[in-house]
XYZ file of C-alpha atoms in Angstrom:
726
model
C -5.382 37.236 -13.196
C -4.257 34.310 -15.459
C -2.927 36.795 -18.222
C -1.208 38.817 -15.656
C 0.940 36.879 -13.856
C 2.173 34.710 -16.131
C 2.890 37.487 -18.874
C 4.612 39.039 -15.887
C 6.327 35.951 -14.710
C 7.382 35.524 -18.583
C 8.873 39.741 -18.380
C 10.907 39.507 -14.969
C 12.669 36.213 -16.670
C 13.092 38.491 -19.532
C 14.490 40.966 -16.874
C 16.527 39.301 -14.876
C 18.183 38.195 -17.933
C 19.399 41.515 -19.271
C 20.130 42.475 -15.839
C 23.629 43.798 -15.780
C 26.782 41.688 -14.207
C 28.123 42.745 -11.759
C 31.502 41.513 -13.590
C 31.129 40.059 -17.676
C 34.492 38.533 -17.206
C 32.959 35.802 -14.793
C 33.667 32.619 -16.297
C 30.202 30.366 -16.200
C 30.944 27.401 -14.395
C 30.994 23.912 -15.758
C 27.849 22.349 -15.940
C 27.600 18.599 -14.688
C 28.602 16.067 -18.398
C 26.263 13.864 -17.261
C 23.427 14.337 -14.732
C 21.993 10.828 -14.439
C 17.803 10.024 -13.190
C 19.371 10.099 -9.843
C 21.219 12.878 -9.787
C 25.066 13.413 -10.361
C 27.086 10.634 -11.282
C 30.148 9.527 -9.043
C 28.734 12.356 -5.768
C 25.933 12.138 -2.712
C 22.962 13.571 -3.711
C 22.232 17.721 -2.854
C 19.366 17.103 0.820
C 20.457 13.285 0.616
C 21.837 14.553 4.443
C 19.139 16.591 5.402
C 17.583 12.787 5.265
C 20.302 10.638 6.533
C 22.737 12.683 8.278
C 25.543 10.970 6.776
C 27.873 11.586 4.013
C 27.498 9.035 2.069
C 26.578 8.291 -1.663
C 23.166 6.028 -2.063
C 24.964 3.215 -2.876
C 26.561 2.748 0.478
C 24.093 4.109 3.446
C 22.418 1.023 5.334
C 19.120 1.864 4.105
C 16.979 0.674 1.445
C 16.938 4.703 -0.819
C 15.684 5.819 -3.945
C 16.377 9.033 -5.684
C 14.329 10.743 -8.464
C 16.331 14.051 -10.204
C 14.697 17.548 -11.231
C 16.416 15.353 -14.613
C 13.375 12.469 -14.459
C 10.878 15.736 -13.467
C 11.198 17.688 -16.691
C 11.556 14.482 -18.770
C 7.835 13.185 -17.421
C 6.670 16.426 -16.780
C 5.558 15.629 -13.138
C 3.528 18.176 -11.196
C 2.944 15.676 -8.031
C 5.046 13.560 -6.044
C 2.227 10.699 -6.914
C 4.157 11.908 -10.954
C 7.844 10.988 -9.753
C 7.041 8.847 -6.904
C 5.153 5.955 -9.013
C 8.037 5.582 -10.785
C 9.916 3.866 -7.038
C 8.990 0.490 -6.629
C 6.286 0.192 -4.110
C 5.319 3.277 -3.232
C 1.411 4.384 -4.066
C -0.897 7.132 -3.536
C -3.238 6.272 -0.689
C -5.326 9.453 -1.231
C -5.296 12.417 -2.751
C -8.171 13.428 -0.011
C -10.457 15.122 -2.632
C -7.274 16.233 -3.969
C -6.152 18.410 -1.239
C -3.870 16.304 -0.244
C -0.949 14.042 -1.306
C -0.928 11.376 1.272
C 1.931 7.796 0.126
C 1.776 5.048 0.763
C 5.130 2.325 1.787
C 5.500 -1.015 2.279
C 1.823 -0.898 3.738
C 1.819 1.983 5.025
C -0.457 5.018 4.946
C 0.588 8.328 6.040
C 4.270 8.323 5.223
C 5.625 11.390 5.985
C 6.505 13.867 3.143
C 9.044 16.044 3.972
C 9.903 19.797 2.473
C 14.093 19.661 2.834
C 14.058 17.654 6.160
C 10.353 19.433 7.213
C 7.320 17.268 8.079
C 4.769 21.271 6.881
C 1.739 18.927 7.278
C 2.109 16.516 11.333
C -1.246 15.173 10.930
C -0.531 11.551 11.960
C -3.342 10.737 9.754
C -2.122 11.700 6.532
C 1.143 12.962 7.039
C 0.836 14.432 3.133
C 0.838 18.255 1.731
C 0.512 19.926 -1.662
C 4.055 20.124 -4.076
C 4.676 22.882 -6.489
C 7.026 20.875 -8.545
C 9.174 23.541 -10.318
C 10.378 24.178 -7.155
C 11.988 21.005 -6.962
C 15.958 19.178 -7.227
C 14.979 16.123 -5.984
C 12.624 13.284 -4.466
C 14.370 11.078 -2.024
C 12.267 8.121 -0.922
C 13.468 6.374 2.290
C 11.923 2.851 2.945
C 11.373 1.137 6.249
C 12.394 2.796 9.418
C 14.594 6.070 9.825
C 14.013 5.789 13.781
C 17.782 7.025 14.061
C 18.006 9.667 11.760
C 13.647 11.401 12.360
C 13.687 10.556 15.512
C 10.165 8.953 17.530
C 7.487 7.643 14.734
C 4.247 8.961 16.083
C 2.331 9.533 11.877
C 0.748 6.563 10.903
C 3.046 4.958 8.591
C 6.228 6.948 10.272
C 7.497 3.047 10.228
C 7.423 2.334 6.586
C 10.038 5.493 5.652
C 10.360 8.288 4.460
C 9.906 11.080 1.283
C 11.943 14.093 1.089
C 11.476 17.059 -1.496
C 14.096 18.799 -2.028
C 14.180 21.941 -3.307
C 16.335 23.941 -5.684
C 18.959 26.091 -4.899
C 22.075 28.242 -6.522
C 24.104 25.680 -8.009
C 26.639 29.010 -8.833
C 26.138 29.559 -13.001
C 24.625 31.172 -14.374
C 21.128 30.493 -15.963
C 17.342 31.120 -16.491
C 15.041 28.918 -17.976
C 11.131 30.686 -19.309
C 8.828 28.256 -19.711
C 5.376 27.912 -20.796
C 1.939 25.532 -20.335
C -1.083 23.996 -22.165
C -3.035 20.416 -22.101
C -6.545 18.852 -21.361
C -9.315 20.603 -19.184
C -7.568 24.726 -19.628
C -4.469 24.196 -18.926
C -2.135 27.220 -17.767
C 0.671 27.083 -16.295
C 4.072 29.681 -16.695
C 7.208 29.602 -15.094
C 10.224 31.096 -14.948
C 13.721 29.430 -12.767
C 16.923 32.300 -12.337
C 20.349 31.847 -11.628
C 22.816 34.032 -11.339
C 26.841 34.204 -9.844
C 26.416 38.100 -8.321
C 30.199 38.999 -7.727
C 33.340 38.781 -9.995
C 35.195 36.246 -7.149
C 32.033 33.671 -7.312
C 31.317 33.372 -3.407
C 27.237 33.961 -3.914
C 24.470 33.311 -6.009
C 20.990 33.664 -5.863
C 17.784 31.747 -7.398
C 14.860 32.071 -8.047
C 11.751 29.562 -8.234
C 8.489 30.990 -9.521
C 5.254 29.008 -10.877
C 1.219 30.141 -11.345
C -0.946 27.929 -12.312
C -5.438 27.566 -13.144
C -6.906 24.949 -14.370
C -9.866 22.997 -14.866
C -10.598 19.512 -14.122
C -12.940 16.416 -15.961
C -15.478 17.101 -13.164
C -17.465 19.760 -14.112
C -16.586 22.970 -11.521
C -13.536 21.705 -10.409
C -10.845 24.006 -10.362
C -7.335 24.454 -9.291
C -4.813 28.018 -9.098
C -2.052 27.948 -8.034
C 0.535 31.096 -7.189
C 4.318 29.783 -6.124
C 7.711 30.906 -5.377
C 10.835 29.773 -4.151
C 13.466 32.180 -3.884
C 17.178 31.095 -2.615
C 21.096 32.855 -1.496
C 24.502 30.524 -1.522
C 27.838 32.313 0.104
C 30.704 31.095 0.042
C 33.478 32.446 1.950
C 35.765 30.721 0.898
C 36.255 26.549 -0.376
C 36.083 25.928 2.972
C 32.523 27.245 4.109
C 28.933 27.601 2.325
C 25.174 29.308 3.916
C 21.950 28.020 2.044
C 18.736 30.361 2.790
C 15.708 29.541 1.210
C 12.792 30.858 1.383
C 9.779 28.295 -0.355
C 5.765 29.345 -0.184
C 2.583 27.890 -2.210
C -0.977 29.206 -2.064
C -2.886 27.148 -3.500
C -7.337 27.471 -3.977
C -8.619 24.005 -5.270
C -12.606 22.260 -6.062
C -12.634 19.101 -3.458
C -13.716 16.328 -5.320
C -15.160 13.376 -3.598
C -15.022 11.089 -6.723
C -17.936 8.831 -6.785
C -19.598 6.128 -4.655
C -20.033 2.667 -3.861
C -23.337 1.335 -4.407
C -23.831 -1.556 -2.591
C -22.442 -2.938 1.582
C -18.640 -2.589 1.978
C -18.357 -5.951 1.478
C -19.700 -5.671 -2.047
C -17.349 -3.675 -5.315
C -20.178 -1.425 -6.721
C -18.061 1.172 -7.761
C -20.397 3.568 -9.514
C -18.857 4.516 -12.972
C -19.568 8.558 -12.453
C -19.619 10.053 -15.722
C -16.979 12.270 -15.482
C -18.079 15.690 -16.033
C -20.396 14.524 -13.084
C -19.372 16.214 -10.125
C -21.334 14.698 -6.393
C -20.471 19.010 -3.904
C -21.144 22.637 -4.566
C -19.783 25.077 -7.532
C -18.944 26.862 -3.873
C -16.322 24.487 -2.495
C -13.276 25.061 -1.966
C -9.695 24.171 -0.483
C -7.284 26.645 0.112
C -4.142 26.389 1.672
C -0.888 28.127 1.891
C 2.178 26.527 3.106
C 5.822 28.553 3.706
C 8.676 26.355 4.079
C 12.124 28.329 6.062
C 15.483 26.758 6.234
C 19.155 27.901 6.521
C 21.842 25.072 6.608
C 26.046 26.274 7.450
C 28.500 24.344 6.708
C 31.612 23.921 7.320
C 34.614 21.611 6.412
C 37.313 21.283 9.750
C 39.976 18.963 7.438
C 39.591 17.100 4.491
C 38.324 14.576 6.647
C 35.558 17.014 9.212
C 32.865 18.937 8.381
C 30.114 20.297 11.189
C 26.663 20.735 8.996
C 23.994 22.877 11.115
C 20.342 23.627 10.200
C 17.506 25.635 10.968
C 14.110 25.125 9.156
C 10.658 26.125 10.585
C 6.805 25.559 8.675
C 3.732 26.812 8.312
C 0.655 24.913 7.028
C -2.851 26.419 6.918
C -5.430 25.162 5.045
C -9.833 26.295 5.071
C -11.766 23.632 3.638
C -15.284 23.866 2.182
C -17.044 21.638 0.793
C -19.967 18.445 0.646
C -20.182 15.241 2.541
C -21.928 12.645 1.319
C -23.882 10.081 3.755
C -26.271 7.070 3.262
C -29.337 7.833 4.587
C -30.548 4.721 6.678
C -33.632 2.176 5.006
C -32.935 3.446 1.116
C -31.017 2.560 -1.961
C -27.513 2.834 -2.389
C -27.742 5.678 -5.159
C -29.341 7.873 -2.523
C -27.280 10.359 -0.022
C -28.192 12.918 2.121
C -25.533 15.980 1.600
C -24.068 18.756 4.286
C -21.385 21.549 3.434
C -18.956 21.455 6.536
C -15.677 23.470 6.947
C -12.630 22.233 9.020
C -9.267 24.476 9.701
C -5.824 23.461 10.331
C -2.989 25.384 10.946
C 0.481 23.513 11.256
C 3.860 25.666 12.750
C 6.852 23.065 12.709
C 10.534 23.378 13.615
C 13.670 21.608 12.714
C 16.828 22.299 13.616
C 20.352 20.086 13.273
C 23.081 19.941 14.534
C 26.199 17.303 13.474
C 29.570 16.305 13.146
C 30.702 14.272 10.722
C 33.824 13.216 9.969
C 34.849 10.084 6.358
C 37.388 7.799 6.881
C 38.841 8.657 9.313
C 41.506 6.340 10.270
C 41.817 4.364 13.788
C 44.132 0.896 13.212
C 43.521 -0.646 10.088
C 39.836 0.119 10.264
C 37.798 3.753 8.474
C 35.072 5.599 9.463
C 32.660 7.464 8.728
C 30.539 9.265 11.350
C 28.478 10.996 13.113
C 27.362 12.543 15.765
C 24.801 15.159 16.129
C 21.930 16.559 18.144
C 17.956 17.326 16.970
C 15.499 19.898 18.204
C 12.355 19.337 17.055
C 8.534 20.674 17.751
C 5.470 20.125 15.874
C 2.927 22.934 17.282
C -0.775 22.230 15.234
C -4.610 23.611 15.707
C -7.976 22.475 14.137
C -10.699 23.859 14.537
C -13.920 22.472 13.900
C -17.904 23.976 11.897
C -20.787 21.818 12.973
C -21.659 20.853 9.347
C -24.457 22.643 7.548
C -27.720 19.887 5.809
C -28.624 20.713 2.164
C -29.758 18.509 0.792
C -30.958 14.669 -0.639
C -30.122 13.738 -4.110
C -29.989 10.708 -6.221
C -26.188 10.465 -7.247
C -27.158 8.082 -10.730
C -29.308 11.331 -11.800
C -28.637 15.114 -12.175
C -26.830 16.769 -10.197
C -27.488 20.484 -8.972
C -23.882 22.094 -7.337
C -25.530 24.934 -6.433
C -26.818 25.984 -3.054
C -30.077 27.072 -2.165
C -30.477 30.338 -2.184
C -31.127 30.356 1.835
C -27.720 29.368 2.719
C -25.186 31.413 3.571
C -22.150 29.077 3.102
C -19.807 31.274 4.846
C -21.498 31.045 7.692
C -20.429 28.531 10.417
C -20.872 27.799 13.745
C -18.651 26.425 16.066
C -18.950 22.249 16.743
C -21.053 21.648 19.678
C -17.684 19.511 21.198
C -13.604 19.927 20.731
C -14.272 22.538 18.500
C -10.729 24.449 18.583
C -7.944 21.726 19.417
C -4.379 22.953 19.496
C -1.233 20.082 20.256
C 2.279 20.771 21.313
C 4.389 18.515 20.911
C 8.550 19.096 21.261
C 11.073 16.158 21.399
C 14.842 15.989 21.576
C 17.461 14.107 19.693
C 20.330 11.828 19.933
C 22.401 9.978 17.413
C 25.742 9.055 16.752
C 26.091 6.474 13.923
C 29.524 4.760 12.750
C 30.382 3.103 8.562
C 33.405 0.803 10.102
C 35.557 -0.021 7.319
C 37.451 -2.879 7.667
C 39.075 -3.411 4.790
C 37.270 -3.301 1.154
C 34.865 -6.020 1.110
C 33.574 -5.780 4.942
C 31.727 -2.489 6.213
C 29.694 -2.031 9.512
C 26.818 0.381 10.452
C 26.424 1.108 14.218
C 23.564 3.986 14.765
C 22.129 4.719 18.324
C 19.189 8.129 18.824
C 17.605 8.732 21.953
C 14.281 10.591 21.989
C 12.671 12.302 23.614
C 9.259 13.561 23.972
C 8.233 16.137 26.369
C 4.530 16.011 27.371
C 2.416 19.054 29.547
C 4.238 17.807 32.598
C 7.211 16.260 33.462
C 5.047 13.095 33.932
C 4.204 13.090 30.445
C 7.704 12.973 29.169
C 7.906 10.005 27.511
C 11.701 8.359 25.871
C 12.239 5.859 23.601
C 16.155 4.209 22.819
C 16.453 3.322 18.625
C 19.083 1.399 18.041
C 20.622 0.601 13.792
C 22.580 -2.491 12.761
C 24.014 -3.862 9.399
C 26.507 -5.388 8.228
C 27.730 -4.727 4.242
C 30.017 -6.950 1.975
C 31.150 -6.308 -0.971
C 32.906 -9.146 -3.226
C 33.140 -7.073 -6.305
C 34.331 -3.902 -7.180
C 30.061 -1.623 -7.349
C 28.782 -4.599 -5.389
C 26.566 -4.289 -2.103
C 25.230 -6.832 0.124
C 23.785 -5.969 2.942
C 21.426 -7.183 5.465
C 20.283 -4.864 8.479
C 18.193 -4.227 11.570
C 17.040 -1.301 12.632
C 13.448 0.427 15.093
C 10.918 2.434 15.874
C 8.715 3.806 18.564
C 5.557 5.377 18.624
C 4.194 6.968 21.553
C 1.185 8.779 20.147
C -0.699 6.284 22.602
C 1.023 4.703 24.667
C -0.321 6.762 27.911
C -3.915 5.719 26.333
C -5.837 4.282 29.434
C -6.666 0.629 28.807
C -10.470 -0.954 29.247
C -8.399 -3.771 31.649
C -5.619 -1.313 33.530
C -2.865 0.717 33.422
C -2.070 2.073 29.774
C -1.278 1.132 25.871
C 2.226 1.525 26.372
C 4.438 2.518 23.106
C 4.419 0.766 20.067
C 7.458 -0.879 18.737
C 8.623 -1.625 15.010
C 11.102 -3.542 14.440
C 12.454 -4.113 10.684
C 15.009 -6.911 9.099
C 16.582 -5.748 5.721
C 18.853 -8.006 3.122
C 19.708 -7.142 -0.143
C 22.217 -5.684 -2.764
C 22.657 -2.779 -3.998
C 24.945 -2.220 -6.939
C 26.400 0.458 -9.310
C 26.828 -0.485 -13.559
C 28.672 1.313 -16.604
C 31.152 2.914 -14.595
C 28.045 3.803 -12.477
C 25.837 5.014 -15.235
C 23.353 2.194 -14.084
C 21.731 1.676 -11.107
C 20.448 -2.376 -9.696
C 18.876 -2.235 -5.819
C 17.276 -5.383 -4.330
C 15.750 -5.025 -0.998
C 14.061 -7.514 1.321
C 12.271 -6.848 4.110
C 10.629 -8.075 7.445
C 9.135 -5.758 9.444
C 6.876 -6.506 13.008
C 5.072 -3.560 14.127
C 3.403 -5.019 17.912
C 1.006 -3.693 20.935
C -1.528 -1.614 18.727
C -4.129 -0.614 20.084
C -8.199 0.574 19.344
C -10.388 3.046 20.965
C -13.939 0.818 22.932
C -16.903 3.256 21.497
C -20.788 2.229 23.202
C -23.467 1.444 22.493
C -23.400 4.365 20.129
C -20.612 4.595 18.319
C -18.775 7.206 20.824
C -15.480 6.917 22.317
C -15.695 6.116 25.953
C -11.939 7.242 25.944
C -10.720 3.435 27.375
C -8.473 1.920 24.954
C -7.864 -2.579 23.733
C -4.940 -4.135 22.562
C -4.746 -5.079 19.393
C -1.987 -7.143 18.160
C 0.392 -7.101 15.603
C 0.906 -6.428 12.160
C 3.697 -8.502 9.781
C 4.559 -6.559 6.881
C 7.558 -9.018 4.396
C 8.446 -8.657 0.912
C 10.278 -7.816 -2.226
C 11.966 -4.378 -4.012
C 14.227 -4.439 -7.052
C 15.119 -1.156 -8.763
C 16.661 -0.858 -11.484
C 17.667 2.822 -13.080
C 20.372 4.555 -15.337
C 21.901 3.805 -18.238
C 22.344 0.874 -21.279
C 23.293 2.247 -23.883
C 24.736 5.705 -23.378
C 20.907 7.270 -25.266
C 18.564 4.931 -24.080
C 17.352 5.454 -20.305
C 15.123 2.922 -17.787
C 13.460 3.443 -14.970
C 12.094 0.261 -13.427
C 11.092 -1.817 -10.885
C 8.451 -4.287 -8.743
C 7.507 -4.353 -5.160
C 5.242 -7.311 -3.382
C 4.276 -6.884 -0.313
C 2.517 -9.515 2.312
C 1.219 -7.428 5.227
C -1.059 -9.272 7.746
C -2.080 -9.496 11.075
C -1.690 -11.590 13.462
C -2.452 -11.745 17.128
C -4.648 -9.720 17.117
C -8.634 -9.829 19.476
C -9.940 -6.203 17.252
C -8.709 -7.445 13.430
C -8.738 -10.656 11.562
C -6.363 -12.583 11.553
C -4.099 -13.268 8.031
C -6.084 -9.661 6.988
C -3.824 -6.929 5.680
C -4.320 -2.749 6.244
C -6.226 -0.960 3.331
C -5.364 0.232 0.441
C -1.889 -2.084 1.034
C -1.802 -4.669 -2.851
C 0.395 -7.059 -2.749
C 2.182 -6.273 -6.156
C 3.014 -3.022 -8.056
C 5.313 -1.982 -10.703
C 6.564 0.479 -12.545
C 8.493 0.406 -16.628
C 9.246 3.645 -18.034
C 12.434 4.186 -21.305
C 13.244 7.588 -22.634
C 16.073 7.225 -25.800
C 17.747 10.502 -27.200
C 18.860 11.380 -30.395
C 21.802 12.419 -31.515
C 23.049 11.743 -34.568
C 21.750 13.083 -38.006
C 18.109 15.056 -38.544
C 16.538 14.006 -35.840
C 19.387 15.160 -33.464
C 17.850 16.887 -29.849
C 14.823 14.387 -30.164
C 13.930 12.738 -27.533
C 11.014 9.642 -26.844
C 9.995 8.343 -23.667
C 7.403 6.281 -22.376
C 5.989 4.686 -18.971
C 3.379 2.543 -17.618
C 2.261 1.922 -14.146
C 0.418 -0.825 -12.296
C -1.412 -0.651 -9.001
C -2.798 -4.038 -8.215
C -5.883 -5.467 -6.176
C -5.964 -3.914 -2.292
C -8.539 -4.398 0.306
C -10.396 -1.285 0.382
C -10.962 -0.640 4.238
C -9.666 -3.117 7.723
C -11.509 -6.212 7.987
C -12.276 -6.108 12.179
C -13.397 -8.069 13.831
C -16.938 -7.601 15.963
C -15.472 -6.814 19.058
C -14.464 -3.378 17.548
C -16.313 -0.324 15.670
C -14.186 1.792 14.065
C -15.793 5.324 14.913
C -15.903 6.039 10.874
C -19.482 6.868 9.218
C -18.381 5.334 6.171
C -16.215 1.440 7.025
C -16.220 -1.693 6.951
C -19.482 -3.094 9.016
C -17.148 -5.014 12.024
C -17.517 -9.090 10.573
C -17.017 -8.589 7.339
C -15.121 -8.421 4.690
C -14.212 -5.160 2.779
C -14.009 -5.287 -1.206
C -11.252 -5.507 -3.033
C -10.211 -1.690 -4.673
C -9.576 -3.995 -8.688
C -6.728 -3.365 -10.167
C -5.050 -0.592 -13.009
C -2.738 -0.063 -15.377
C -2.387 3.202 -17.225
C 0.428 3.852 -20.397
C 1.904 7.647 -20.018
C 4.131 9.069 -23.668
C 6.245 12.248 -23.458
C 8.403 14.212 -27.334
C 10.479 15.867 -26.964
C 12.637 18.168 -29.197
C 15.557 20.336 -27.859
C 16.572 23.489 -30.114
C 20.569 24.297 -30.501
C 19.780 27.892 -29.704
C 18.158 26.592 -26.266
C 14.290 26.679 -27.109
C 12.980 23.452 -25.961
C 9.661 21.248 -26.753
C 8.364 18.634 -25.309
C 4.454 17.470 -25.174
C 3.082 14.577 -22.696
C 0.047 12.531 -23.010
C -0.983 10.462 -20.292
C -3.305 7.739 -19.526
C -3.018 6.955 -22.897
C -5.913 3.919 -22.946
C -8.132 5.762 -20.040
C -7.800 3.462 -17.693
C -9.586 4.199 -14.987
C -8.564 3.347 -11.296
C -9.280 4.815 -7.398
C -7.018 5.983 -4.790
C -9.578 6.075 -1.638
C -10.636 6.404 1.379
C -13.340 4.523 2.000
C -13.908 5.441 5.387
C -13.529 8.893 4.707
C -15.493 8.705 1.745
C -13.724 9.919 -0.433
C -13.249 6.998 -3.918
C -10.574 9.096 -5.980
C -10.687 8.957 -9.847
C -7.311 8.853 -11.406
C -7.720 11.382 -14.683
C -8.851 9.856 -17.592
C -6.444 10.178 -20.754
C -5.051 14.172 -20.751
C -2.699 16.095 -23.127
C -0.214 19.040 -22.676
C 2.712 20.591 -24.227
C 5.376 21.912 -22.619
C 7.321 25.188 -24.350
C 10.869 25.995 -22.767
C 13.682 27.894 -23.360
C 17.131 28.218 -21.548
C 19.374 30.782 -22.326
């Protein structure tokens, strides 16, 4: 199968490349001379308006925004969001749920929403995640902190922490084909294709087609991945004032879920089992199947040289079926003993987003200039979860050899629906109105003003809930290319608002208030960016579910106090020398529960490290016999972090693997990884690149402890890639 797909993609690329041109006299559009690590210099990044709704470069936005371009993704050989996002200060992976998702954390908020072209495909509030194939990614854009003015109600766990937007590739109005092949450790096999053409002699219509096939095993026995990805798009420019873009993004992915290792002690003691690399605790037939489909169409029309209209409609479909082993520790037996069951779950997400904006740039009113946006949006999330009763399989000793095959009397495809709430359907439509205005008083002072009205439409009129979220900021530019800013924003979460309190009444909305201050600056003719941001965030009116003595939910809730987060982020990205590129950063986070009857005051939320750091350098040779050679290396640090919440005896979380209330959870150990890349570009369009990841074979874990996942990062691995551009 894999050989067939590989050959098919390569042949397809050759056919496209040799297809008859509509007009051979079409001039190949001049490419960008210098595409920086953060995108095109002197231009707003592609797709940024989807999440900022303002025609401004990142330096002039009041929010803390980081952008990583396709150039970085290519140079790093990044295959996942985590591979790329680890180069942004303060962004870490919360957990992979056995390799089935990529749940990210920013500023101590887990489950930060991951969007594709502005729409959240997996709307599970706990994870806010999905799998992404990097072949179709133009850039990854990260807004840190509140984005409520543009994103609306923050009902996900990580919504107040920020948002990660994945921008897919669309036609660039020049002719080019890029055929690639990558092979690596554990039989990693990946052919790719990126094809784009201008279809008419006037240069009004262009198409682009990205595709990838991936087949690989893992350092763990029986763990494998099989994936097909396609991303076609078309762009139409009927005149110099109008552009319409239509695209589709599809992925079909099968992966063996891997729960990783176990902790051989109570939750207050770190006794992580350093499991042999080839040991697997599940079954060979375990499989998580994910199918995603994203469709978007956008249109931009310039009304004048100052005003333009932008509209976009994006819809997504996310379907998953997960069949895999689950582990539980039996009572009164050693920590090495686990009961294995086989479980099944299904989820279907249908999401839609509509945006309509009027934007103005440098519109004068007296001595002031305005860059503004007036907009309306509508979002709808409709998801259905289906749960099945688990099947008891066997009891294992994790220290011994593990049988990875189901007993002959067990049908691993035959499940019965769970006894309670087997099928749950939720529909959450929201409506929003917003306005933003960046007022320039002179070349030194700008004010940022924003306001948003959001309405969450419930099943009945009485269930409708609304919220107002302001954004205020001041930006001072003492010298050219340097902005000193301060801002206030807020995020409202209504997810728990209607829940009944034990003391009477309802929980009500939870509000997050954020203060930011910092410096955004460009250097060396805007080739190098240096940013520093300080933040102070407080989330109030937290709540928790009250359980009975048997550990079951009572349907009543209690208030859980506040969560305070303070910290600093430093980022340097770009060219420090003509041939030397750098991406480096450091983040410090102090996150503490305060005034809480549920959580221990001063304790930090799970998986929130105090320190993270990243550094990557790449040098390109352009003279002598080394011309065409480049070499890069990166180092990444994730500090220690609590494996679970430190709860008081008054709260029981209800998660089977949670740390006992009143007991301080252990810290997941810190770890550092080092990667390297070497590439050579021939003058005929051929390029070769070699990747060495985790050179020193460091052991690190990302964990969702209460869910039973302790995922090990990949050990030392190698891969080589060849590309031919023509």
